[in-house]
Amino acid sequence: QLQLQESGPGLVKPSETLSLTCTVSGGSISSSSYYWGWIRQPPGKGLEWIGNIYYSGSTYYNPSLKSRVTISVDTSKNQFSLKLSSVTAADTAVYYCGRSLAARIYDAFDIWGQGTMVTVSS
Amino acid sequence: EIVLTQSPATLSLSPGERATLSCRASQSISSYLAWYQQKPGQAPRLLIYDASNRATGIPARFSGSGSGTDFTLTISSLEPEDFAVYYCQQRSTWLTFGGGTKVEIK
């Protein structure tokens, strides 16, 4: 069955750029039936949507993060990626990637990666 | 931004009891609401989408209702594995999540 796996550095310095990749296995990221997204969760807190991408490269971002976020897709590698620039301690969180339930820009996520903890600290 | 307010923050119940969780939206979101369950150290798990549709593999004891601004997740009879944190999420205007309700063992 479809699985998602996040990867990337667990420690990022303040003011630098956080970079993560989500690898999709057991299915194709090029399916026209889904969108793919990033969600984060600070320690002990709730969930925050970061942004979504379609296999064509169309992107949709949380307005509160839009100026710092770039999401891209590499269909040849069956991966999509997140870059978050100018990070601060407030960006410390578990970062999840997910798949939308259907081919809707904004949707529930029915499949999630296990999450990866990213700490922003010098 | 559409704000989702979940109540109560914590619900203390015993196995076998009925759990009723509330999610209120700051403006109408039609039926564009989902519910998730999250256990410690795990990713969220989709339970309900579009207010009342159970996701694949979700037991029938989980049900969702509501439309507009007021929504409810009901667990008809709590099983030991149901003690967790529950989040609601709207998709009417981009995506936002509620603050969560923790269902703990009394």
PDB file of C-alpha atoms in Angstrom:
ATOM      1  CA  GLN A   1       0.000   0.000   0.000  1.00  0.00           C
ATOM      2  CA  LEU A   2       1.011   3.610  -0.382  1.00  0.00           C
ATOM      3  CA  GLN A   3       3.579   4.852   2.117  1.00  0.00           C
ATOM      4  CA  LEU A   4       5.158   8.233   2.727  1.00  0.00           C
ATOM      5  CA  GLN A   5       8.547   8.817   4.350  1.00  0.00           C
ATOM      6  CA  GLU A   6      10.001  12.150   5.400  1.00  0.00           C
ATOM      7  CA  SER A   7      13.748  12.721   5.390  1.00  0.00           C
ATOM      8  CA  GLY A   8      16.119  15.587   6.074  1.00  0.00           C
ATOM      9  CA  PRO A   9      18.298  17.201   8.744  1.00  0.00           C
ATOM     10  CA  GLY A  10      17.028  17.035  12.287  1.00  0.00           C
ATOM     11  CA  LEU A  11      18.848  20.191  13.323  1.00  0.00           C
ATOM     12  CA  VAL A  12      18.822  23.546  11.533  1.00  0.00           C
ATOM     13  CA  LYS A  13      20.468  26.789  12.639  1.00  0.00           C
ATOM     14  CA  PRO A  14      18.428  29.964  13.120  1.00  0.00           C
ATOM     15  CA  SER A  15      18.094  32.110   9.977  1.00  0.00           C
ATOM     16  CA  GLU A  16      18.956  29.150   7.743  1.00  0.00           C
ATOM     17  CA  THR A  17      16.683  27.151   5.439  1.00  0.00           C
ATOM     18  CA  LEU A  18      14.944  23.971   6.531  1.00  0.00           C
ATOM     19  CA  SER A  19      14.810  21.365   3.759  1.00  0.00           C
ATOM     20  CA  LEU A  20      12.807  18.138   3.861  1.00  0.00           C
ATOM     21  CA  THR A  21      11.848  15.508   1.310  1.00  0.00           C
ATOM     22  CA  CYS A  22       8.881  13.151   1.255  1.00  0.00           C
ATOM     23  CA  THR A  23       9.365   9.921  -0.671  1.00  0.00           C
ATOM     24  CA  VAL A  24       6.250   8.172  -1.947  1.00  0.00           C
ATOM     25  CA  SER A  25       6.356   4.381  -2.275  1.00  0.00           C
ATOM     26  CA  GLY A  26       3.729   1.877  -3.339  1.00  0.00           C
ATOM     27  CA  GLY A  27       2.118   4.322  -5.731  1.00  0.00           C
ATOM     28  CA  SER A  28       2.791   7.169  -8.125  1.00  0.00           C
ATOM     29  CA  ILE A  29       3.030  10.806  -7.134  1.00  0.00           C
ATOM     30  CA  SER A  30       1.937  11.593 -10.695  1.00  0.00           C
ATOM     31  CA  SER A  31      -1.584  10.354 -10.069  1.00  0.00           C
ATOM     32  CA  SER A  32      -4.160  12.947 -11.056  1.00  0.00           C
ATOM     33  CA  SER A  33      -6.313  11.799  -8.146  1.00  0.00           C
ATOM     34  CA  TYR A  34      -4.441  13.393  -5.268  1.00  0.00           C
ATOM     35  CA  TYR A  35      -2.683  16.410  -3.856  1.00  0.00           C
ATOM     36  CA  TRP A  36       0.322  16.133  -1.566  1.00  0.00           C
ATOM     37  CA  GLY A  37       0.974  18.270   1.468  1.00  0.00           C
ATOM     38  CA  TRP A  38       3.112  19.255   4.424  1.00  0.00           C
ATOM     39  CA  ILE A  39       1.808  19.669   7.962  1.00  0.00           C
ATOM     40  CA  ARG A  40       3.749  20.434  11.138  1.00  0.00           C
ATOM     41  CA  GLN A  41       3.234  20.061  14.871  1.00  0.00           C
ATOM     42  CA  PRO A  42       5.335  21.916  17.474  1.00  0.00           C
ATOM     43  CA  PRO A  43       6.141  19.829  20.554  1.00  0.00           C
ATOM     44  CA  GLY A  44       3.061  19.437  22.725  1.00  0.00           C
ATOM     45  CA  LYS A  45       0.939  21.596  20.436  1.00  0.00           C
ATOM     46  CA  GLY A  46      -1.594  21.260  17.618  1.00  0.00           C
ATOM     47  CA  LEU A  47      -1.331  20.791  13.882  1.00  0.00           C
ATOM     48  CA  GLU A  48      -0.587  23.465  11.293  1.00  0.00           C
ATOM     49  CA  TRP A  49      -0.971  23.047   7.540  1.00  0.00           C
ATOM     50  CA  ILE A  50       2.012  24.363   5.585  1.00  0.00           C
ATOM     51  CA  GLY A  51       1.073  23.822   1.961  1.00  0.00           C
ATOM     52  CA  ASN A  52       0.004  21.487  -0.847  1.00  0.00           C
ATOM     53  CA  ILE A  53       1.300  20.576  -4.277  1.00  0.00           C
ATOM     54  CA  TYR A  54      -0.119  18.777  -7.306  1.00  0.00           C
ATOM     55  CA  TYR A  55       2.004  16.542  -9.508  1.00  0.00           C
ATOM     56  CA  SER A  56       1.905  19.249 -12.184  1.00  0.00           C
ATOM     57  CA  GLY A  57       3.755  21.574  -9.816  1.00  0.00           C
ATOM     58  CA  SER A  58       0.828  23.798  -8.793  1.00  0.00           C
ATOM     59  CA  THR A  59       1.283  24.939  -5.209  1.00  0.00           C
ATOM     60  CA  TYR A  60      -0.963  26.297  -2.460  1.00  0.00           C
ATOM     61  CA  TYR A  61       0.440  27.713   0.763  1.00  0.00           C
ATOM     62  CA  ASN A  62      -0.700  28.715   4.221  1.00  0.00           C
ATOM     63  CA  PRO A  63      -0.897  32.528   3.983  1.00  0.00           C
ATOM     64  CA  SER A  64       0.901  32.910   7.311  1.00  0.00           C
ATOM     65  CA  LEU A  65       3.934  31.012   5.985  1.00  0.00           C
ATOM     66  CA  LYS A  66       3.732  31.821   2.291  1.00  0.00           C
ATOM     67  CA  SER A  67       6.624  34.282   2.229  1.00  0.00           C
ATOM     68  CA  ARG A  68       9.034  31.644   3.557  1.00  0.00           C
ATOM     69  CA  VAL A  69       7.754  28.395   2.019  1.00  0.00           C
ATOM     70  CA  THR A  70       8.566  26.625  -1.224  1.00  0.00           C
ATOM     71  CA  ILE A  71       7.146  23.200  -2.054  1.00  0.00           C
ATOM     72  CA  SER A  72       8.329  21.375  -5.163  1.00  0.00           C
ATOM     73  CA  VAL A  73       7.800  18.001  -6.796  1.00  0.00           C
ATOM     74  CA  ASP A  74      10.152  15.593  -8.572  1.00  0.00           C
ATOM     75  CA  THR A  75       8.015  13.057 -10.387  1.00  0.00           C
ATOM     76  CA  SER A  76      11.060  11.148 -11.652  1.00  0.00           C
ATOM     77  CA  LYS A  77      12.023  10.366  -8.064  1.00  0.00           C
ATOM     78  CA  ASN A  78       8.436  10.080  -6.762  1.00  0.00           C
ATOM     79  CA  GLN A  79       9.230  12.771  -4.208  1.00  0.00           C
ATOM     80  CA  PHE A  80       8.072  16.180  -3.113  1.00  0.00           C
ATOM     81  CA  SER A  81      10.018  18.618  -0.995  1.00  0.00           C
ATOM     82  CA  LEU A  82       9.647  21.455   1.482  1.00  0.00           C
ATOM     83  CA  LYS A  83      11.908  24.445   1.958  1.00  0.00           C
ATOM     84  CA  LEU A  84      11.263  26.873   4.797  1.00  0.00           C
ATOM     85  CA  SER A  85      13.582  29.853   4.911  1.00  0.00           C
ATOM     86  CA  SER A  86      14.723  32.141   7.716  1.00  0.00           C
ATOM     87  CA  VAL A  87      13.804  29.671  10.416  1.00  0.00           C
ATOM     88  CA  THR A  88      13.537  30.519  14.096  1.00  0.00           C
ATOM     89  CA  ALA A  89      12.934  28.471  17.221  1.00  0.00           C
ATOM     90  CA  ALA A  90       9.206  28.788  16.507  1.00  0.00           C
ATOM     91  CA  ASP A  91       9.705  26.501  13.506  1.00  0.00           C
ATOM     92  CA  THR A  92      10.819  23.633  15.742  1.00  0.00           C
ATOM     93  CA  ALA A  93       8.278  20.889  15.140  1.00  0.00           C
ATOM     94  CA  VAL A  94       7.519  17.434  13.866  1.00  0.00           C
ATOM     95  CA  TYR A  95       7.015  17.790  10.127  1.00  0.00           C
ATOM     96  CA  TYR A  96       4.621  15.417   8.381  1.00  0.00           C
ATOM     97  CA  CYS A  97       3.934  14.833   4.729  1.00  0.00           C
ATOM     98  CA  GLY A  98       0.524  13.621   3.645  1.00  0.00           C
ATOM     99  CA  ARG A  99      -1.706  12.652   0.744  1.00  0.00           C
ATOM    100  CA  SER A 100      -5.086  14.231   0.157  1.00  0.00           C
ATOM    101  CA  LEU A 101      -8.174  12.078   0.254  1.00  0.00           C
ATOM    102  CA  ALA A 102      -9.198  13.104  -3.271  1.00  0.00           C
ATOM    103  CA  ALA A 103      -8.256  15.390  -6.143  1.00  0.00           C
ATOM    104  CA  ARG A 104      -9.167  18.565  -4.281  1.00  0.00           C
ATOM    105  CA  ILE A 105      -6.754  21.378  -3.603  1.00  0.00           C
ATOM    106  CA  TYR A 106      -7.894  21.494   0.004  1.00  0.00           C
ATOM    107  CA  ASP A 107      -8.892  18.196   1.534  1.00  0.00           C
ATOM    108  CA  ALA A 108      -8.430  15.878   4.461  1.00  0.00           C
ATOM    109  CA  PHE A 109      -5.233  13.824   4.521  1.00  0.00           C
ATOM    110  CA  ASP A 110      -5.860  10.103   4.532  1.00  0.00           C
ATOM    111  CA  ILE A 111      -2.262   8.910   4.398  1.00  0.00           C
ATOM    112  CA  TRP A 112       0.529  10.402   6.502  1.00  0.00           C
ATOM    113  CA  GLY A 113       4.221   9.849   6.864  1.00  0.00           C
ATOM    114  CA  GLN A 114       5.577   8.955  10.290  1.00  0.00           C
ATOM    115  CA  GLY A 115       6.887  12.482  10.771  1.00  0.00           C
ATOM    116  CA  THR A 116      10.361  13.863  11.306  1.00  0.00           C
ATOM    117  CA  MET A 117      11.452  16.096  14.178  1.00  0.00           C
ATOM    118  CA  VAL A 118      13.268  19.271  13.185  1.00  0.00           C
ATOM    119  CA  THR A 119      14.885  21.417  15.859  1.00  0.00           C
ATOM    120  CA  VAL A 120      16.005  24.966  15.171  1.00  0.00           C
ATOM    121  CA  SER A 121      18.956  25.771  17.381  1.00  0.00           C
ATOM    122  CA  SER A 122      22.466  27.138  17.142  1.00  0.00           C
TER     123      SER A 122
ATOM    124  CA  GLU B   1      -8.711  32.546   8.604  1.00  0.00           C
ATOM    125  CA  ILE B   2     -11.356  30.129   9.842  1.00  0.00           C
ATOM    126  CA  VAL B   3     -10.766  29.325  13.496  1.00  0.00           C
ATOM    127  CA  LEU B   4     -11.879  25.961  14.851  1.00  0.00           C
ATOM    128  CA  THR B   5     -12.576  25.764  18.587  1.00  0.00           C
ATOM    129  CA  GLN B   6     -12.703  22.313  20.145  1.00  0.00           C
ATOM    130  CA  SER B   7     -14.334  21.511  23.451  1.00  0.00           C
ATOM    131  CA  PRO B   8     -13.773  20.289  25.999  1.00  0.00           C
ATOM    132  CA  ALA B   9     -10.001  20.434  26.106  1.00  0.00           C
ATOM    133  CA  THR B  10      -9.958  17.207  28.096  1.00  0.00           C
ATOM    134  CA  LEU B  11     -12.615  14.541  28.466  1.00  0.00           C
ATOM    135  CA  SER B  12     -12.207  12.005  31.270  1.00  0.00           C
ATOM    136  CA  LEU B  13     -14.224   8.865  30.660  1.00  0.00           C
ATOM    137  CA  SER B  14     -14.180   5.140  31.345  1.00  0.00           C
ATOM    138  CA  PRO B  15     -14.049   2.347  28.759  1.00  0.00           C
ATOM    139  CA  GLY B  16     -17.539   1.570  27.527  1.00  0.00           C
ATOM    140  CA  GLU B  17     -18.782   5.111  28.001  1.00  0.00           C
ATOM    141  CA  ARG B  18     -19.958   7.407  25.225  1.00  0.00           C
ATOM    142  CA  ALA B  19     -17.703  10.274  24.171  1.00  0.00           C
ATOM    143  CA  THR B  20     -19.043  13.458  22.604  1.00  0.00           C
ATOM    144  CA  LEU B  21     -16.502  15.916  21.207  1.00  0.00           C
ATOM    145  CA  SER B  22     -17.370  19.331  19.818  1.00  0.00           C
ATOM    146  CA  CYS B  23     -15.810  21.488  17.102  1.00  0.00           C
ATOM    147  CA  ARG B  24     -17.119  24.971  16.372  1.00  0.00           C
ATOM    148  CA  ALA B  25     -16.073  27.023  13.330  1.00  0.00           C
ATOM    149  CA  SER B  26     -15.763  30.815  13.365  1.00  0.00           C
ATOM    150  CA  GLN B  27     -17.869  30.950  10.186  1.00  0.00           C
ATOM    151  CA  SER B  28     -19.891  28.521   8.127  1.00  0.00           C
ATOM    152  CA  ILE B  29     -17.861  25.745   6.517  1.00  0.00           C
ATOM    153  CA  SER B  30     -20.774  23.762   5.089  1.00  0.00           C
ATOM    154  CA  SER B  31     -19.854  20.092   5.710  1.00  0.00           C
ATOM    155  CA  TYR B  32     -16.153  20.509   4.985  1.00  0.00           C
ATOM    156  CA  LEU B  33     -14.926  19.104   8.274  1.00  0.00           C
ATOM    157  CA  ALA B  34     -12.689  16.156   9.098  1.00  0.00           C
ATOM    158  CA  TRP B  35     -11.759  14.457  12.352  1.00  0.00           C
ATOM    159  CA  TYR B  36      -8.432  12.827  13.225  1.00  0.00           C
ATOM    160  CA  GLN B  37      -7.175  10.680  16.070  1.00  0.00           C
ATOM    161  CA  GLN B  38      -3.583  11.026  17.255  1.00  0.00           C
ATOM    162  CA  LYS B  39      -1.751   8.838  19.738  1.00  0.00           C
ATOM    163  CA  PRO B  40       1.590   9.785  21.331  1.00  0.00           C
ATOM    164  CA  GLY B  41       4.494   9.510  18.912  1.00  0.00           C
ATOM    165  CA  GLN B  42       2.218   8.721  15.970  1.00  0.00           C
ATOM    166  CA  ALA B  43       0.918  10.610  12.968  1.00  0.00           C
ATOM    167  CA  PRO B  44      -2.735  11.622  12.937  1.00  0.00           C
ATOM    168  CA  ARG B  45      -5.206   9.073  11.584  1.00  0.00           C
ATOM    169  CA  LEU B  46      -8.177  10.191   9.528  1.00  0.00           C
ATOM    170  CA  LEU B  47     -11.480   9.097  11.095  1.00  0.00           C
ATOM    171  CA  ILE B  48     -14.220  11.169   9.481  1.00  0.00           C
ATOM    172  CA  TYR B  49     -14.322  13.394   6.402  1.00  0.00           C
ATOM    173  CA  ASP B  50     -16.944  15.807   5.126  1.00  0.00           C
ATOM    174  CA  ALA B  51     -18.558  15.846   8.571  1.00  0.00           C
ATOM    175  CA  SER B  52     -20.114  12.390   8.590  1.00  0.00           C
ATOM    176  CA  ASN B  53     -18.264   9.982   6.295  1.00  0.00           C
ATOM    177  CA  ARG B  54     -16.103   7.360   7.955  1.00  0.00           C
ATOM    178  CA  ALA B  55     -12.698   6.856   6.387  1.00  0.00           C
ATOM    179  CA  THR B  56     -11.616   3.439   5.190  1.00  0.00           C
ATOM    180  CA  GLY B  57     -11.234   0.920   7.993  1.00  0.00           C
ATOM    181  CA  ILE B  58     -12.693   3.111  10.735  1.00  0.00           C
ATOM    182  CA  PRO B  59     -14.958   1.249  13.160  1.00  0.00           C
ATOM    183  CA  ALA B  60     -18.663   2.038  13.218  1.00  0.00           C
ATOM    184  CA  ARG B  61     -18.465   3.255  16.831  1.00  0.00           C
ATOM    185  CA  PHE B  62     -17.019   6.504  15.422  1.00  0.00           C
ATOM    186  CA  SER B  63     -19.588   8.854  13.932  1.00  0.00           C
ATOM    187  CA  GLY B  64     -19.625  12.484  12.913  1.00  0.00           C
ATOM    188  CA  SER B  65     -22.428  14.979  12.529  1.00  0.00           C
ATOM    189  CA  GLY B  66     -23.073  18.658  11.970  1.00  0.00           C
ATOM    190  CA  SER B  67     -22.940  21.338   9.325  1.00  0.00           C
ATOM    191  CA  GLY B  68     -22.403  25.060   9.124  1.00  0.00           C
ATOM    192  CA  THR B  69     -20.508  25.989  12.275  1.00  0.00           C
ATOM    193  CA  ASP B  70     -21.216  23.220  14.785  1.00  0.00           C
ATOM    194  CA  PHE B  71     -19.875  19.696  14.528  1.00  0.00           C
ATOM    195  CA  THR B  72     -19.731  16.635  16.770  1.00  0.00           C
ATOM    196  CA  LEU B  73     -17.612  13.500  16.876  1.00  0.00           C
ATOM    197  CA  THR B  74     -19.234  10.692  18.836  1.00  0.00           C
ATOM    198  CA  ILE B  75     -17.568   7.517  20.012  1.00  0.00           C
ATOM    199  CA  SER B  76     -20.473   5.311  21.004  1.00  0.00           C
ATOM    200  CA  SER B  77     -18.620   3.040  23.414  1.00  0.00           C
ATOM    201  CA  LEU B  78     -14.990   3.757  24.234  1.00  0.00           C
ATOM    202  CA  GLU B  79     -12.486   0.996  23.650  1.00  0.00           C
ATOM    203  CA  PRO B  80      -9.098   1.068  25.420  1.00  0.00           C
ATOM    204  CA  GLU B  81      -7.389   2.038  22.149  1.00  0.00           C
ATOM    205  CA  ASP B  82      -9.618   5.107  21.711  1.00  0.00           C
ATOM    206  CA  PHE B  83      -7.917   7.131  24.448  1.00  0.00           C
ATOM    207  CA  ALA B  84      -6.011   9.700  22.432  1.00  0.00           C
ATOM    208  CA  VAL B  85      -6.133  13.284  21.190  1.00  0.00           C
ATOM    209  CA  TYR B  86      -8.713  14.200  18.560  1.00  0.00           C
ATOM    210  CA  TYR B  87      -8.431  17.078  16.095  1.00  0.00           C
ATOM    211  CA  CYS B  88     -10.926  18.600  13.713  1.00  0.00           C
ATOM    212  CA  GLN B  89      -9.841  20.184  10.412  1.00  0.00           C
ATOM    213  CA  GLN B  90     -11.744  22.352   7.915  1.00  0.00           C
ATOM    214  CA  ARG B  91     -11.194  22.570   4.163  1.00  0.00           C
ATOM    215  CA  SER B  92     -13.608  25.372   3.315  1.00  0.00           C
ATOM    216  CA  THR B  93     -10.916  28.071   3.204  1.00  0.00           C
ATOM    217  CA  TRP B  94      -7.458  26.581   2.837  1.00  0.00           C
ATOM    218  CA  LEU B  95      -6.805  24.233   5.777  1.00  0.00           C
ATOM    219  CA  THR B  96      -6.909  24.859   9.498  1.00  0.00           C
ATOM    220  CA  PHE B  97      -7.043  22.556  12.522  1.00  0.00           C
ATOM    221  CA  GLY B  98      -8.687  22.841  15.899  1.00  0.00           C
ATOM    222  CA  GLY B  99      -6.654  22.818  19.093  1.00  0.00           C
ATOM    223  CA  GLY B 100      -7.567  19.246  20.003  1.00  0.00           C
ATOM    224  CA  THR B 101      -9.512  17.340  22.650  1.00  0.00           C
ATOM    225  CA  LYS B 102      -7.715  14.811  24.802  1.00  0.00           C
ATOM    226  CA  VAL B 103      -9.816  11.791  25.742  1.00  0.00           C
ATOM    227  CA  GLU B 104      -8.253  10.308  28.853  1.00  0.00           C
ATOM    228  CA  ILE B 105      -9.046   7.358  31.066  1.00  0.00           C
ATOM    229  CA  LYS B 106     -11.023   8.300  34.157  1.00  0.00           C
TER     230      LYS B 106
END
